[in-house]
Structure formats: C-alpha cells, structure tokens
Short mmCIF file of C-alpha atoms in Angstrom, two decimals:
data_model
loop_
_atom_site.label_atom_id
_atom_site.label_comp_id
_atom_site.label_asym_id
_atom_site.label_seq_id
_atom_site.Cartn_x
_atom_site.Cartn_y
_atom_site.Cartn_z
CA MET A 13 11.63 -11.07 -25.88
CA ALA A 14 8.17 -12.11 -24.81
CA PHE A 15 6.62 -9.75 -27.30
CA LEU A 16 8.85 -10.87 -30.17
CA LEU A 17 7.40 -14.34 -29.75
CA PHE A 18 3.96 -12.77 -29.61
CA SER A 19 4.53 -10.78 -32.82
CA ALA A 20 5.64 -13.87 -34.68
CA THR A 21 2.36 -15.60 -33.90
CA ALA A 22 0.06 -12.60 -34.33
CA SER A 23 -1.63 -13.97 -37.45
CA PHE A 24 -2.45 -17.22 -35.67
CA ALA A 25 -3.67 -15.28 -32.63
CA GLN A 26 -6.01 -13.20 -34.80
CA THR A 27 -7.72 -16.37 -35.99
CA ALA A 28 -7.56 -18.15 -32.63
CA GLU A 29 -9.21 -15.37 -30.63
CA GLU A 30 -11.97 -14.87 -33.18
CA ASN A 31 -12.82 -18.54 -32.49
CA TYR A 32 -12.21 -18.07 -28.77
CA VAL A 33 -13.24 -20.90 -26.48
CA PRO A 34 -12.78 -19.86 -22.84
CA ALA A 35 -10.57 -22.10 -20.74
CA PRO A 36 -12.23 -23.94 -17.83
CA GLU A 37 -10.48 -21.62 -15.36
CA ASN A 38 -11.85 -18.62 -17.30
CA LEU A 39 -15.41 -19.95 -17.10
CA ALA A 40 -14.93 -20.48 -13.36
CA ALA A 41 -13.60 -16.91 -13.04
CA ARG A 42 -16.66 -15.57 -14.87
CA GLN A 43 -18.97 -17.28 -12.41
CA GLU A 44 -16.97 -16.00 -9.44
CA PHE A 45 -17.07 -12.50 -10.94
CA GLN A 46 -20.86 -12.68 -11.20
CA ASP A 47 -21.10 -14.00 -7.65
CA ASN A 48 -18.99 -11.11 -6.30
CA LYS A 49 -21.47 -8.49 -7.52
CA PHE A 50 -19.69 -5.41 -6.10
CA GLY A 51 -16.28 -3.87 -6.73
CA ILE A 52 -14.46 -0.56 -6.21
CA PHE A 53 -12.90 1.40 -9.08
CA LEU A 54 -9.84 3.56 -8.31
CA HIS A 55 -8.81 6.34 -10.72
CA TRP A 56 -5.40 7.47 -9.46
CA GLY A 57 -2.45 9.04 -11.20
CA ILE A 58 -0.43 12.24 -11.40
CA TYR A 59 -3.65 13.91 -12.59
CA SER A 60 -4.72 13.85 -8.93
CA MET A 61 -2.18 16.62 -8.18
CA PRO A 62 -3.94 19.53 -9.94
CA ALA A 63 -7.14 18.02 -8.47
CA GLN A 64 -9.20 18.68 -11.59
CA GLY A 65 -10.06 15.15 -12.69
CA GLU A 66 -8.40 12.58 -14.91
CA TRP A 67 -9.06 14.45 -18.20
CA TYR A 68 -7.37 17.66 -17.06
CA MET A 69 -4.40 17.33 -19.42
CA THR A 70 -6.49 17.41 -22.58
CA ASN A 71 -9.40 19.48 -21.27
CA ALA A 72 -7.02 22.34 -20.39
CA ASN A 73 -4.71 21.73 -23.41
CA ILE A 74 -1.65 21.37 -21.22
CA ASN A 75 1.64 20.84 -23.01
CA ARG A 76 2.90 17.33 -22.28
CA ASP A 77 6.32 18.55 -21.12
CA GLU A 78 4.69 20.87 -18.58
CA TYR A 79 2.24 18.17 -17.52
CA ALA A 80 5.10 15.69 -17.02
CA LYS A 81 6.55 18.00 -14.36
CA LEU A 82 3.73 16.83 -12.08
CA ALA A 83 5.59 13.54 -11.76
CA SER A 84 8.62 15.19 -10.16
CA GLY A 85 6.42 16.39 -7.29
CA PHE A 86 4.25 13.31 -6.91
CA TYR A 87 4.93 11.93 -3.44
CA PRO A 88 1.84 10.23 -1.96
CA SER A 89 3.30 9.92 1.53
CA ARG A 90 -0.01 8.78 3.07
CA PHE A 91 -0.47 5.83 0.70
CA ASN A 92 -0.95 2.62 2.63
CA ALA A 93 -2.04 -0.40 0.60
CA ALA A 94 -3.16 -2.31 3.70
CA GLU A 95 -5.45 0.55 4.77
CA TRP A 96 -6.90 0.92 1.27
CA VAL A 97 -7.69 -2.77 0.91
CA ALA A 98 -9.10 -3.03 4.44
CA ALA A 99 -11.42 -0.01 3.91
CA ILE A 100 -12.61 -1.35 0.57
CA LYS A 101 -13.09 -4.87 1.89
CA ALA A 102 -15.12 -3.48 4.80
CA SER A 103 -17.58 -2.04 2.27
CA GLY A 104 -18.48 -5.52 1.12
CA ALA A 105 -16.69 -5.07 -2.22
CA LYS A 106 -15.07 -8.25 -3.49
CA TYR A 107 -12.64 -6.77 -6.00
CA ILE A 108 -10.67 -3.63 -6.84
CA CYS A 109 -10.00 -2.23 -10.32
CA ILE A 110 -7.25 0.40 -10.45
CA THR A 111 -5.87 2.51 -13.29
CA SER A 112 -2.49 1.10 -14.26
CA ARG A 113 -2.14 3.65 -17.08
CA HIS A 114 -4.75 6.25 -17.96
CA HIS A 115 -5.06 8.40 -21.10
CA ASP A 116 -2.32 10.79 -19.90
CA GLY A 117 0.21 8.01 -20.51
CA PHE A 118 1.69 7.90 -17.01
CA SER A 119 2.23 4.35 -15.72
CA MET A 120 1.40 3.72 -12.07
CA PHE A 121 3.76 0.73 -11.96
CA LYS A 122 7.41 -0.07 -12.62
CA THR A 123 7.80 -0.69 -16.36
CA ARG A 124 10.94 -1.22 -18.38
CA TRP A 125 9.21 0.10 -21.52
CA SER A 126 8.98 3.73 -20.41
CA ASN A 127 10.68 5.80 -17.71
CA TYR A 128 7.45 7.80 -17.42
CA ASN A 129 6.30 5.77 -14.44
CA ILE A 130 5.82 6.12 -10.69
CA VAL A 131 9.13 4.43 -9.80
CA ASP A 132 11.44 6.15 -12.29
CA ALA A 133 9.82 9.59 -12.71
CA THR A 134 8.73 10.46 -9.15
CA PRO A 135 10.56 10.95 -5.85
CA PHE A 136 8.21 8.34 -4.32
CA LYS A 137 10.10 5.50 -6.07
CA ARG A 138 7.55 2.87 -5.00
CA ASP A 139 5.52 0.54 -7.18
CA VAL A 140 2.06 1.16 -5.72
CA LEU A 141 0.45 -1.51 -7.92
CA LYS A 142 2.85 -4.11 -6.60
CA GLU A 143 2.10 -3.11 -3.01
CA LEU A 144 -1.62 -3.19 -3.75
CA ALA A 145 -1.38 -6.58 -5.49
CA ASP A 146 0.48 -8.09 -2.54
CA GLU A 147 -2.04 -6.68 -0.07
CA CYS A 148 -5.02 -7.86 -2.11
CA GLN A 149 -3.63 -11.39 -2.05
CA LYS A 150 -3.01 -11.12 1.69
CA GLN A 151 -6.54 -9.88 2.45
CA GLY A 152 -8.29 -12.12 -0.06
CA ILE A 153 -9.69 -9.61 -2.54
CA LYS A 154 -9.39 -9.72 -6.34
CA LEU A 155 -7.35 -7.10 -8.22
CA HIS A 156 -8.22 -5.89 -11.73
CA PHE A 157 -6.18 -3.50 -13.88
CA TYR A 158 -7.66 -0.68 -15.95
CA TYR A 159 -5.49 -0.07 -19.03
CA SER A 160 -6.03 2.74 -21.53
CA HIS A 161 -5.73 2.18 -25.27
CA ILE A 162 -5.13 5.95 -25.54
CA ASP A 163 -1.97 7.93 -24.82
CA TRP A 164 -1.91 11.74 -24.91
CA PHE A 165 1.84 11.78 -24.18
CA ARG A 166 3.56 9.43 -26.62
CA ASP A 167 4.35 10.32 -30.24
CA ASP A 168 3.61 6.81 -31.48
CA TYR A 169 -0.05 6.75 -30.44
CA PRO A 170 -2.01 7.59 -33.62
CA GLU A 171 -3.77 10.95 -33.56
CA GLY A 172 -7.31 10.50 -32.27
CA LYS A 173 -10.34 12.55 -31.24
CA THR A 174 -8.77 13.70 -27.96
CA GLY A 175 -5.43 15.01 -26.72
CA HIS A 176 -4.87 17.51 -29.53
CA GLY A 177 -3.44 20.31 -27.41
CA THR A 178 -0.61 18.46 -25.67
CA GLY A 179 2.22 19.56 -27.96
CA ARG A 180 2.74 16.40 -29.99
CA PRO A 181 3.72 16.93 -33.65
CA GLN A 182 0.84 17.08 -36.12
CA GLY A 183 0.14 13.77 -37.82
CA HIS A 184 2.01 11.84 -35.13
CA GLY A 185 1.62 8.09 -34.80
CA ASN A 186 3.42 4.79 -35.36
CA TRP A 187 0.90 2.05 -34.70
CA GLU A 188 3.32 -0.88 -34.76
CA SER A 189 5.54 0.81 -32.16
CA TYR A 190 2.61 1.75 -29.93
CA TYR A 191 0.96 -1.66 -30.22
CA ASN A 192 4.21 -3.36 -29.22
CA PHE A 193 4.54 -0.96 -26.28
CA MET A 194 1.06 -1.77 -25.00
CA ASN A 195 1.52 -5.51 -25.27
CA ASN A 196 4.88 -5.37 -23.56
CA GLN A 197 3.30 -3.48 -20.66
CA LEU A 198 0.39 -5.90 -20.50
CA THR A 199 2.91 -8.75 -20.36
CA GLU A 200 4.53 -7.07 -17.34
CA LEU A 201 1.20 -6.61 -15.57
CA LEU A 202 0.26 -10.24 -16.16
CA THR A 203 3.70 -11.58 -15.20
CA ASN A 204 4.88 -9.52 -12.23
CA TYR A 205 1.76 -8.86 -10.14
CA GLY A 206 0.35 -12.27 -9.31
CA PRO A 207 -3.14 -13.40 -10.35
CA VAL A 208 -4.99 -10.62 -12.18
CA GLY A 209 -8.78 -10.83 -12.07
CA ALA A 210 -9.38 -8.76 -15.20
CA ILE A 211 -7.91 -6.32 -17.71
CA TRP A 212 -10.36 -3.41 -18.12
CA PHE A 213 -9.67 -1.63 -21.42
CA ASP A 214 -10.84 1.88 -22.27
CA GLY A 215 -10.47 4.32 -25.15
CA ALA A 216 -11.60 2.58 -28.35
CA TRP A 217 -14.03 5.46 -28.88
CA ASP A 218 -11.02 7.77 -29.54
CA GLN A 219 -10.55 6.38 -33.06
CA PRO A 220 -12.91 5.89 -36.03
CA LYS A 221 -15.13 2.81 -35.88
CA ASP A 222 -13.14 1.10 -38.65
CA PHE A 223 -9.81 1.53 -36.81
CA ASP A 224 -8.09 -1.83 -36.38
CA TRP A 225 -6.95 -2.09 -32.77
CA GLN A 226 -5.73 -5.66 -33.44
CA LEU A 227 -7.68 -6.79 -30.41
CA PRO A 228 -7.78 -10.54 -31.17
CA ALA A 229 -4.01 -10.86 -30.93
CA GLN A 230 -3.90 -8.67 -27.83
CA TYR A 231 -6.65 -10.68 -26.19
CA GLU A 232 -4.89 -13.93 -27.06
CA LEU A 233 -1.75 -12.66 -25.32
CA ILE A 234 -3.70 -11.98 -22.14
CA HIS A 235 -5.49 -15.33 -22.16
CA ARG A 236 -2.24 -17.14 -22.86
CA LEU A 237 -0.41 -15.47 -19.96
CA GLN A 238 -3.32 -15.88 -17.50
CA PRO A 239 -6.22 -18.00 -18.81
CA ALA A 240 -8.42 -17.05 -15.84
CA CYS A 241 -7.94 -13.31 -16.42
CA LEU A 242 -11.17 -11.77 -17.70
CA ILE A 243 -11.16 -9.17 -20.47
CA GLY A 244 -13.59 -6.26 -20.64
CA ASN A 245 -13.52 -3.31 -23.01
CA ASN A 246 -15.38 -0.05 -22.42
CA HIS A 247 -15.99 0.53 -26.15
CA HIS A 248 -19.73 1.18 -25.55
CA GLY A 249 -20.78 -1.54 -27.98
CA THR A 250 -21.62 -5.20 -28.26
CA PRO A 251 -18.74 -7.35 -26.94
CA HIS A 252 -16.09 -8.47 -29.43
CA ALA A 253 -14.72 -11.97 -29.80
CA GLY A 254 -12.36 -12.77 -26.93
CA GLU A 255 -14.05 -10.55 -24.33
CA ASP A 256 -15.26 -12.19 -21.13
CA ILE A 257 -17.39 -9.46 -19.54
CA GLN A 258 -19.55 -6.64 -20.89
CA ILE A 259 -19.12 -3.12 -19.51
CA PHE A 260 -21.72 -0.37 -19.21
CA GLU A 261 -20.58 3.16 -18.31
CA ARG A 262 -22.72 5.22 -15.91
CA ASP A 263 -25.85 3.23 -16.76
CA LEU A 264 -27.39 -0.07 -15.84
CA PRO A 265 -27.80 -2.59 -18.68
CA GLY A 266 -30.62 -1.59 -21.00
CA GLU A 267 -30.54 2.08 -19.97
CA ASN A 268 -28.93 5.06 -21.70
CA THR A 269 -29.37 8.11 -19.49
CA ALA A 270 -25.67 9.03 -19.75
CA GLY A 271 -25.56 8.74 -23.55
CA TYR A 272 -22.83 6.09 -23.78
CA SER A 273 -25.00 3.02 -24.40
CA ALA A 274 -27.01 3.92 -27.50
CA GLY A 275 -27.40 0.72 -29.48
CA GLN A 276 -25.50 -1.32 -26.90
CA GLY A 277 -27.35 -4.60 -26.61
CA ILE A 278 -27.11 -6.88 -23.59
CA SER A 279 -25.00 -9.98 -24.20
CA ALA A 280 -24.95 -13.33 -22.42
CA LEU A 281 -21.57 -12.44 -20.86
CA PRO A 282 -21.24 -11.36 -17.21
CA LEU A 283 -22.27 -7.71 -16.94
CA GLU A 284 -20.73 -4.80 -15.07
CA THR A 285 -21.83 -1.19 -14.61
CA CYS A 286 -19.29 1.43 -13.55
CA GLU A 287 -20.42 4.58 -11.77
CA THR A 288 -18.84 7.43 -9.81
CA MET A 289 -19.36 7.90 -6.07
CA ASN A 290 -19.42 11.67 -6.57
CA GLY A 291 -19.29 13.36 -9.99
CA MET A 292 -15.76 12.59 -11.24
CA TRP A 293 -13.57 9.56 -11.80
CA GLY A 294 -10.26 11.17 -10.82
CA TYR A 295 -9.87 13.38 -7.74
CA LYS A 296 -11.41 16.84 -8.14
CA ILE A 297 -11.02 19.02 -5.07
CA GLU A 298 -14.28 20.97 -5.40
CA ASP A 299 -16.41 17.91 -6.19
CA GLN A 300 -17.90 17.02 -2.82
CA ASN A 301 -21.25 16.00 -4.31
CA TYR A 302 -21.09 12.44 -2.99
CA LYS A 303 -24.06 10.17 -3.45
CA SER A 304 -25.73 9.14 -0.22
CA ALA A 305 -25.18 5.68 1.21
CA GLU A 306 -28.84 4.96 0.47
CA THR A 307 -28.35 5.86 -3.19
CA LEU A 308 -25.23 3.70 -3.46
CA ILE A 309 -26.95 0.72 -1.82
CA ARG A 310 -29.92 1.04 -4.16
CA TYR A 311 -27.55 1.16 -7.12
CA ILE A 312 -25.98 -2.11 -5.99
CA VAL A 313 -29.45 -3.64 -5.62
CA ARG A 314 -30.71 -2.40 -8.98
CA ALA A 315 -27.55 -3.66 -10.70
CA ALA A 316 -27.98 -7.09 -9.14
CA GLY A 317 -31.64 -7.08 -10.21
CA LYS A 318 -30.44 -6.52 -13.77
CA ASN A 319 -27.99 -9.40 -13.39
CA ALA A 320 -25.00 -7.05 -13.29
CA ASN A 321 -22.12 -6.12 -10.99
CA LEU A 322 -21.58 -2.58 -9.77
CA LEU A 323 -18.08 -1.09 -9.99
CA MET A 324 -18.24 2.04 -7.81
CA ASN A 325 -15.49 4.61 -8.31
CA ILE A 326 -13.33 6.55 -5.85
CA GLY A 327 -10.68 9.10 -6.84
CA PRO A 328 -7.82 8.89 -4.28
CA GLN A 329 -6.16 12.14 -3.20
CA PRO A 330 -2.65 13.15 -4.33
CA ASN A 331 -1.29 12.43 -0.84
CA GLY A 332 -2.31 8.78 -1.20
CA GLU A 333 -5.37 8.83 1.04
CA LEU A 334 -8.89 7.86 0.11
CA PRO A 335 -11.18 10.90 0.63
CA VAL A 336 -12.78 10.92 4.09
CA THR A 337 -16.32 11.08 2.70
CA ALA A 338 -15.63 8.12 0.42
CA VAL A 339 -14.38 6.07 3.38
CA GLU A 340 -17.51 7.01 5.34
CA ARG A 341 -19.67 5.81 2.45
CA LEU A 342 -17.70 2.56 2.30
CA LYS A 343 -18.44 1.95 5.98
CA GLU A 344 -22.14 2.67 5.60
CA VAL A 345 -22.48 0.42 2.54
CA GLY A 346 -20.48 -2.27 4.32
CA LYS A 347 -22.81 -2.22 7.31
CA TRP A 348 -25.79 -2.84 5.04
CA MET A 349 -24.01 -5.52 3.00
CA ALA A 350 -23.00 -7.35 6.18
CA THR A 351 -26.69 -7.76 7.02
CA TYR A 352 -28.30 -8.09 3.59
CA GLY A 353 -25.45 -9.30 1.38
CA ASP A 354 -26.99 -12.79 1.21
CA THR A 355 -29.66 -11.29 -1.08
CA ILE A 356 -26.95 -9.90 -3.41
CA TYR A 357 -23.83 -12.11 -3.41
CA GLY A 358 -24.07 -15.26 -5.50
CA THR A 359 -27.45 -14.26 -6.95
CA ARG A 360 -28.61 -13.76 -10.50
CA GLY A 361 -31.35 -11.52 -11.82
CA GLY A 362 -34.62 -12.90 -10.46
CA ASP A 363 -37.86 -14.19 -11.99
CA VAL A 364 -39.55 -10.79 -11.65
CA PRO A 365 -38.14 -8.31 -14.20
CA PRO A 366 -37.12 -4.87 -12.88
CA GLN A 367 -40.16 -2.76 -12.03
CA THR A 368 -40.75 0.85 -10.98
CA TRP A 369 -41.12 -0.41 -7.39
CA GLY A 370 -37.92 -2.48 -7.35
CA VAL A 371 -36.14 -5.61 -8.57
CA SER A 372 -35.68 -9.27 -7.75
CA THR A 373 -32.64 -11.50 -7.30
CA ARG A 374 -32.51 -15.28 -7.07
CA LYS A 375 -30.28 -17.91 -5.48
CA GLY A 376 -31.46 -21.49 -5.98
CA LYS A 377 -35.08 -21.72 -4.77
CA ARG A 378 -34.79 -18.44 -2.87
CA LEU A 379 -36.28 -15.44 -4.66
CA PHE A 380 -35.58 -12.05 -3.07
CA ILE A 381 -38.05 -9.25 -3.77
CA HIS A 382 -36.26 -5.90 -3.28
CA ILE A 383 -38.91 -3.21 -2.74
CA LEU A 384 -37.34 0.20 -3.27
CA ASP A 385 -40.32 2.45 -3.91
CA LEU A 386 -43.82 1.39 -2.87
CA LYS A 387 -46.74 3.34 -1.46
CA GLY A 388 -48.82 1.21 0.87
CA THR A 389 -48.45 -2.37 2.07
CA GLU A 390 -49.77 -4.41 -0.87
CA LEU A 391 -47.77 -5.62 -3.86
CA SER A 392 -48.79 -7.82 -6.79
CA PHE A 393 -46.84 -9.14 -9.75
CA PRO A 394 -46.85 -12.12 -12.16
CA LEU A 395 -44.92 -15.18 -10.95
CA ALA A 396 -45.38 -18.55 -12.64
CA THR A 397 -43.47 -20.60 -10.05
CA LYS A 398 -45.42 -21.70 -6.97
CA VAL A 399 -44.43 -19.99 -3.70
CA VAL A 400 -44.10 -22.22 -0.64
CA ARG A 401 -43.34 -19.52 1.93
CA ALA A 402 -42.89 -15.73 2.12
CA GLU A 403 -41.16 -13.83 4.90
CA GLN A 404 -39.50 -10.54 5.69
CA PHE A 405 -35.77 -11.02 5.25
CA HIS A 406 -34.72 -8.82 8.17
CA ASP A 407 -36.71 -10.58 10.90
CA ARG A 408 -38.21 -13.69 9.25
CA ALA A 409 -41.75 -12.56 10.07
CA PRO A 410 -44.22 -14.29 7.74
CA VAL A 411 -45.66 -12.30 4.86
CA PRO A 412 -49.26 -13.27 3.97
CA PHE A 413 -49.71 -14.02 0.28
CA THR A 414 -52.05 -15.50 -2.28
CA GLN A 415 -51.29 -16.85 -5.73
CA ASP A 416 -54.13 -16.88 -8.22
CA ALA A 417 -54.86 -19.01 -11.26
CA ASP A 418 -53.48 -16.32 -13.58
CA ASN A 419 -49.99 -16.68 -12.05
CA ASN A 420 -50.18 -13.46 -10.08
CA LEU A 421 -48.66 -13.28 -6.61
CA HIS A 422 -50.26 -10.93 -4.09
CA LEU A 423 -48.24 -9.90 -1.03
CA LYS A 424 -49.71 -8.27 2.07
CA LEU A 425 -46.74 -6.68 3.79
CA PRO A 426 -46.73 -6.67 7.63
CA GLN A 427 -45.36 -3.11 7.65
CA ALA A 428 -44.67 -0.17 5.41
CA THR A 429 -41.52 -0.54 3.36
CA THR A 430 -38.30 0.81 4.82
CA ASN A 431 -35.27 2.49 3.26
CA PRO A 432 -33.06 1.80 1.54
CA ASP A 433 -34.43 -1.63 0.58
CA TYR A 434 -37.30 -3.68 2.02
CA ILE A 435 -36.70 -7.32 1.19
CA VAL A 436 -39.21 -10.15 1.08
CA GLU A 437 -37.78 -13.65 0.66
CA LEU A 438 -39.89 -16.13 -1.27
CA ILE A 439 -39.16 -19.84 -1.03
CA LEU A 440 -40.14 -21.44 -4.33
CA GLU A 441 -41.40 -24.93 -4.94
#
C-alpha cells in the first residue's frame, strides 16, 4: 500500500527531488557524518559460503537455482550482533554499513516482497539486520544499509552488463515490476529498523549511461520516510540531485589508482572513501593479505586530510564470525584512535593541502599536521594564518618554529618522526 501511494506521486517526486532542499535534520546528519570520519563496511550474504567473494555467482556463471541452494545450508550459528558492534566500536568506528541485498539478489532481512531472504529461505530463521539495528541503537553507533540496484536472480531486473550466466531467460526484464520491488524493500528498511543513517546504493554502472533509474522518485521516497537518512550512490560519477554524500571506491578523492574515478570531480557534499581491509569485499577463504594496522591508520589519516570519511570493509565468515585477523586489526586501530582520535574526529581538511610528506586536519583554531613520511627533523610549508604555538600532540613538548614574511612556516621537530603518524598541533591566531 505504501508503494501504491508512492507510485501515484512519482511525477511530483521526480520534480521535487531535482529541486531537492535538504531538511534541517538532514543537514545536521551530514555534519555528524563528517564528524564521525570512520566507519566499517560489512559485505555478508550467502556468497560467504563458497568463500570466493561476493561476485562468485556471476564470475563462475553459476545457475541461479543451484546458487539458491546455498540458502538452505546458511546457518551462521556464531553470529552475535552484540559482539560485532562491540568489536567495531572498539576500533573507533562511528558507524556500520552492511549489505542488505547484494547483486546476487538475496535479502539479508525479513521482507514480504520475496521469500528469497534470510528468514524464509534459510534454517537460521533470524533477521540479522534487525538484531544488528537493535544492538547499534543500544551501543550508540549509526547503522547504514547498502542496497544493490542490480539483481542477478530475478527475471524482472533488466539485462545488464553482468550476471549473464545465471540461467535467466534471454531478454529478461520488467522495469516497472523491479522498480516497485526495490522501493517496497526500501520502505521496509526505512520503516522496520529504526533510524537509518544512510542508504548506500551500488550498481548503476551495470546499465548504459542513458538508462533511467528513476532515482529522483526513489530518493524522494527515502527522504520522505526518514528525512535525516543520507543517500549515497556508488555510480562513480558526480553526485545526482537528491544525493547527500559522495562516494569514492578504493581511492581517496581526487585519485584514480583503482580506475573507478576517472572524471569524477569532487563535490561540496560530505565525502566517503570505501576500501577493503584485505583484497576482497565478501569473504574469500584464501585471501589473508590483510593490510597492516599502520597502513589502515594512515588511510584514515589521509582520508581525513582530504576532508573525507573512510569506510573500511570486512567480509564476515559464513559461520557468522568476523575473521580473527580483522578483529585484531580493529583492536590495533582502536588503540591508536583512542589516543589520537582528537586529531581526526570532528575535523575538516586542514589549511595545508595534502603533500608527499602527509596531510593536515583542522578543528577550530587547532591545526593538526600529520607527518607520515619525512626524512630528517625539519619541515617547511606555506601557511598564511599566524601560528601562536606549536607542540607535539603526543606529549605536548614545544616545537620550535619560525614564520617568515612570505607566509612560510618552518618547523624544527624535537625528534625524528614516528610511525604511523607524527602529529604536530598548531594553535592559530
């Protein structure tokens, strides 16, 4: 019924969202999102069972009926929402984004619009998203939902660039049916799971650039149900009308080493970079190539220096546990954030643009110089604002400095820089 009302007003919604003016609670949520700086991404679904990553269904051309049999054996007996949230919170992360439905079409929540979901199609019979939502509220951490615009299982999803070998009839697709299905599921997620921090869309790249996803009406639905809910879309382009955050995949804003951000400008919206902790998004049993804690910390710092959040991914195991190495990394990052988080949380990109030696972040009149790679104990850079005081962040020892007439600041560091991040705090006039 909710969607019938939505359909009747779709034309109005198309116009309204193109002229989108964020609600006051949405603007407040954007600022809180920027202040939070660090979140954990969770890619979890029945694709964890073959342990070959979240794209296994299409990469291996598995027939959808055979793939669906994974659901009948999916029983994550070790899943404990309280333990997950506590481990993630201990890392210093302020929010969690979890896959509610990935490209394989399996819903990780109870939905009345398809029986292909964790409650109806598995022996586990538990709504893990509901348990996670309740625990996030209890422990005071935001919950975001990833939602795929793609579906390799359903006949009504229009044929795209991926998912060709899953046994669907050639030329399949009924856009009106599929669009209604998506919006009905989004209505459930935004009605039955408490406050949702963001809807994180993915998959627009599966269709031609001129494909009409009818995003304005879909975005209007989300903002109407929860005005404070932020919308991001991993379409690898400039944000569309109605989006509240801009997403960068596997690259910091302004970079394109992964090949997804060619031509993607940097908007004035809050920014977020997503990156894997090892090599995959979903659980892959042989992928033990986890980034070191030092590397992860530096990624958080570099993201903050580029005025962006970092969304760091973990692929939970099929038994419902977070991988041991991932939990160890969470603890190590959390220890650092507990000591140095003041230089990250609540900051914005600082007065000194990112350099080869590091980045800067700022909070009020406090400018934090994050030195990540410096030979020697002297550092100079342009800074127009007058510095009142300079000190090492970790022990408050004074840092000698001079500021010349050409607006250059010269720091004489009391010691060689230390890993993973040597921080000098400047108090500005």
